[in-house]
Amino acid sequence: MELYKTNQIKVYNSLSKSKEIFKPIHEGNIGLYVCGPTVYSNVHLGNVRTFMSFDMIYRYFLHLGYKVRYVRNITDAGHLTDDDAEDKISTKARLEKLEPMEIVQKYTVDFHEILQEFNFLPPSIEPTATGHIVEQIEAIKQMLANGLAYESNGSVYFDVLKYNAEGGDYGILSKRNMEDVLSNTRQLDGQSEKKNPQDFALWKKASPEHIMRWPSPWSVGFPGWHLECTVMSTKYLGDNFDIHGGGMDLKFPHHECEIAQSKACNHTNPVNYWMHTNMLTLNGQKMSKSTGNSILPGEILSGDNDKLNKPFSASVVRFFCMQAHYRSILDFSSDALEASEKGYQKLMTAVDEIENLKTSESSSINIEAWKQQCYDAMNDDFNTPILIAHLFEGVKFINQIKEENETIIATDLALLKTTMYTFIYKVLGLENNSTAENGGENKLSGVVEMLIKMRRNARDNKDWALSDKIRDELLALGIQLKDGKDGTTFSVN
Ligand code: AMP
Ligand code: ZN
């Protein structure tokens, strides 16, 4: 039976600024579009966090039995954003003495490698902006025909004021009125071509130094950034689809413009649920390529960055990200990662123990109720920190059953195991480093666990001398035992 039929999900919709009950357009099917990276440099950890949040959401929908078409694009067309005088791909091509398409290829490959290292599921479709120039030109023609765009000196702009005068709702997503929009518009090249400063480019005539260019009815030029996502999302998911996601910084102008363009072309609201992830910060500032306040995923795996005390595995980084809700700001630091590493190890050590647990005639723990709490957390706008708190409740059960303070029947043990495995591996996408690549660490934890058991026996036999000897000699080796109410755990210093 499809689990989605028994699990009502609440999703925070940026459009209504509230949690709404999620109802897909076609029962059992979900159309999901997420804005992909601009491939002019390596993705930083902030980008990874956003893509990881949607990977988790995609994974959960799949687990519930939904058929999901997940479209995540590659922005490779070299358009200008409001802050730039020159497109970033061209600038990088000049700097690295490469063709723009070599830059695109290089950083697309880098992006895919990172996704693989961090255990992402691939999207169903990964379209590129340059592969959809024809569709973008067609959409511009439609907006011109509908009277909501105009040509000026070989460029084409969206007529924001006319769109709103004719019943449009520019500002609906970002909750900005025209004065707010105006005060955020910088006096840039091209302003003189526009009827009003609020208008945004659908097509730009290429200046002589602009390398990425295509012929069009208006000029040899390139499409506006916002247009590619309108065209690619609706091409693959339909004029009206379920979920559109991206980082919060894309809400305005990118997503605001997408709504206006879609309505101007198709006369329908494109997206039912807008989902926005919050930012990863470093030293309290948004992680960003352009300011250099960033850390690369590869640097975390190698430890090769001054901001890191040591290297960390991809799963520890995933666990760190999942410990925060996707709509909360998360501040990166080496210390925070170290804390996550300890939590992750505790979780995995317990998971490794499940197979060894003994069953009894009756259960003293209500596993069914606990499992429901795990689902409830995810159904409440994908609340991974609450889910993780419940998984640690599962860790407590495992340790208490191991210590024989609690009992469990075989069917409950099977349920405990599948629930832990489902959420840890399938939904959160964590990998068990102790069993996978890290055989050494696994052996070490096996040996320490064995010594913990020997110490427990010694204490049961009131052999305090042996018990203390095991503890002290492990400590001399840098392995500290901690006796808690859930049993004994250890940390390696
Ligand atoms: P870009 O390649 O700059 O278009 O960014 C790709 C995705 O990463 C977008 O959804 C951005 O909103 C998101 N993003 C950029 N910076 C951060 C950050 N510091 N934290 C989280 N997400 C970010
Ligand atoms: Zn986009």
Coordinates of C-alpha atoms in Angstrom, one line a residue, residues 171-353:
G171 CA 5.1 41.2 -6.1
I172 CA 2.7 38.4 -4.9
L173 CA 5.6 36.1 -3.9
S174 CA 8.1 38.5 -2.4
K175 CA 5.3 40.7 -0.9
R176 CA 6.8 43.8 -2.5
N177 CA 4.8 46.7 -3.9
M178 CA 6.0 48.7 -6.9
E179 CA 7.7 51.3 -4.6
D180 CA 9.8 48.5 -3.0
V181 CA 10.6 47.1 -6.4
L182 CA 11.6 50.6 -7.6
S183 CA 13.9 51.3 -4.7
N184 CA 15.7 48.0 -5.3
T185 CA 16.4 48.7 -8.9
R186 CA 19.8 49.9 -9.6
Q187 CA 20.7 52.3 -12.4
L188 CA 22.4 49.8 -14.7
D189 CA 23.2 49.6 -18.4
G190 CA 20.0 49.1 -20.3
Q191 CA 17.8 51.2 -17.9
S192 CA 17.4 53.9 -20.7
E193 CA 16.0 51.2 -23.0
K194 CA 13.3 50.3 -20.5
K195 CA 9.9 52.0 -20.3
N196 CA 10.0 51.7 -16.5
P197 CA 12.8 50.8 -14.2
Q198 CA 10.9 47.8 -12.8
D199 CA 10.9 46.1 -16.2
F200 CA 13.2 43.1 -16.5
A201 CA 15.0 41.6 -19.5
L202 CA 13.6 38.7 -21.5
W203 CA 16.2 39.0 -24.2
K204 CA 19.4 41.1 -24.3
K205 CA 21.2 42.3 -27.4
A206 CA 24.8 41.1 -26.9
S207 CA 27.5 43.7 -26.6
P208 CA 30.6 43.0 -28.8
E209 CA 32.5 41.5 -25.8
H210 CA 29.6 39.2 -24.8
I211 CA 30.7 35.8 -25.9
M212 CA 27.6 33.6 -25.4
R213 CA 25.1 34.7 -28.0
W214 CA 22.4 33.3 -30.2
P215 CA 20.4 34.6 -33.2
S216 CA 16.8 35.8 -32.5
P217 CA 14.2 37.9 -34.3
W218 CA 15.3 40.9 -32.3
S219 CA 19.1 40.7 -32.2
V220 CA 22.0 38.4 -31.8
G221 CA 21.9 38.1 -28.0
F222 CA 21.1 36.0 -25.0
P223 CA 18.0 35.2 -22.9
G224 CA 17.2 36.8 -19.5
W225 CA 18.0 34.6 -16.5
H226 CA 14.4 34.3 -15.2
L227 CA 13.1 33.0 -18.5
E228 CA 15.0 29.7 -18.6
C229 CA 13.3 28.4 -15.5
T230 CA 9.8 29.4 -16.7
V231 CA 10.4 27.6 -19.9
M232 CA 12.1 24.4 -18.6
S233 CA 9.7 23.9 -15.6
T234 CA 6.6 24.2 -17.7
K235 CA 8.0 22.2 -20.6
Y236 CA 8.6 19.2 -18.4
L237 CA 6.0 19.6 -15.7
G238 CA 3.1 21.4 -17.4
D239 CA 1.7 25.0 -17.2
N240 CA 0.6 24.4 -13.6
F241 CA 2.7 22.1 -11.5
D242 CA 3.0 21.1 -7.8
I243 CA 6.3 22.4 -6.2
H244 CA 9.0 24.9 -7.2
G245 CA 12.0 25.2 -4.9
G246 CA 15.2 27.2 -4.5
G247 CA 17.1 29.2 -1.9
M248 CA 15.4 32.1 -0.3
D249 CA 17.7 34.5 -2.1
L250 CA 15.9 33.5 -5.4
K251 CA 12.5 34.6 -4.2
F252 CA 13.1 38.1 -5.6
P253 CA 13.5 38.8 -8.4
H254 CA 14.0 35.4 -10.0
H255 CA 10.9 33.6 -8.8
E256 CA 8.7 36.7 -8.8
C257 CA 9.6 37.1 -12.5
E258 CA 8.9 33.5 -13.2
I259 CA 5.4 33.8 -11.9
A260 CA 4.8 36.9 -14.1
Q261 CA 6.3 35.3 -17.2
S262 CA 4.3 32.1 -16.8
K263 CA 1.0 34.0 -16.3
A264 CA 1.9 36.3 -19.3
C265 CA 2.5 33.2 -21.5
N266 CA 0.0 30.6 -20.3
H267 CA -2.6 32.7 -18.4
T268 CA -2.3 30.4 -15.4
N269 CA -0.7 30.2 -12.0
P270 CA 2.5 28.1 -12.6
V271 CA 3.2 26.7 -9.2
N272 CA 1.0 25.6 -6.3
Y273 CA 3.6 25.4 -3.6
W274 CA 6.7 27.6 -3.5
M275 CA 9.4 26.2 -1.2
H276 CA 12.4 28.2 -0.1
T277 CA 15.4 27.0 1.9
N278 CA 17.3 29.2 4.3
M279 CA 20.9 30.1 4.0
L280 CA 24.1 28.5 5.2
T281 CA 26.2 31.2 6.9
L282 CA 29.9 31.4 7.7
N283 CA 31.0 33.8 10.4
G284 CA 27.3 34.9 10.5
Q285 CA 27.4 36.0 6.9
K286 CA 25.7 34.3 4.0
M287 CA 28.0 31.9 2.3
S288 CA 28.6 33.2 -1.2
K289 CA 30.8 32.7 -4.2
S290 CA 31.1 36.4 -5.1
T291 CA 32.2 37.6 -1.6
G292 CA 34.6 34.7 -1.1
N293 CA 33.0 33.9 2.2
S294 CA 32.6 30.3 1.3
I295 CA 33.9 26.8 1.9
L296 CA 34.0 24.1 -0.7
P297 CA 32.7 20.6 -0.2
G298 CA 36.0 19.1 -1.3
E299 CA 37.9 21.1 1.3
I300 CA 35.7 19.6 4.0
L301 CA 36.5 16.1 2.8
S302 CA 40.2 16.8 2.7
G303 CA 40.4 19.1 5.7
D304 CA 42.4 21.5 3.5
N305 CA 41.1 24.8 4.7
D306 CA 42.2 27.1 7.6
K307 CA 38.6 27.2 8.9
L308 CA 38.7 23.4 9.6
N309 CA 40.4 21.6 12.5
K310 CA 40.3 18.3 10.6
P311 CA 38.6 16.6 7.6
F312 CA 35.0 15.4 7.8
S313 CA 33.1 12.7 5.9
A314 CA 30.3 13.6 3.5
S315 CA 27.8 11.8 5.8
V316 CA 28.8 14.0 8.8
V317 CA 28.2 17.1 6.6
R318 CA 24.8 15.7 5.6
F319 CA 24.0 14.9 9.3
F320 CA 25.0 18.5 10.2
C321 CA 22.7 20.0 7.6
M322 CA 19.8 17.7 8.5
Q323 CA 20.1 18.7 12.2
A324 CA 18.7 22.1 11.2
H325 CA 15.3 22.6 9.6
Y326 CA 15.5 23.6 6.0
R327 CA 13.9 27.0 6.7
S328 CA 16.3 27.9 9.5
I329 CA 19.6 29.7 9.1
L330 CA 22.5 27.3 9.7
D331 CA 25.9 28.6 10.7
F332 CA 28.9 26.6 9.6
S333 CA 31.9 26.0 11.8
S334 CA 34.5 23.3 12.4
D335 CA 33.3 23.0 16.0
A336 CA 29.7 22.5 15.0
L337 CA 30.8 19.8 12.5
E338 CA 32.7 18.1 15.3
A339 CA 29.6 18.0 17.5
S340 CA 27.6 16.6 14.5
E341 CA 30.3 14.0 14.0
K342 CA 29.9 12.7 17.6
G343 CA 26.1 12.5 17.2
Y344 CA 26.5 10.8 13.8
Q345 CA 28.9 8.2 15.3
K346 CA 26.6 7.6 18.2
L347 CA 23.7 7.0 15.8
M348 CA 25.7 4.6 13.6
T349 CA 27.2 2.7 16.5
A350 CA 23.7 2.0 17.8
V351 CA 22.4 1.1 14.3
D352 CA 25.3 -1.5 14.0
E353 CA 24.0 -3.0 17.3

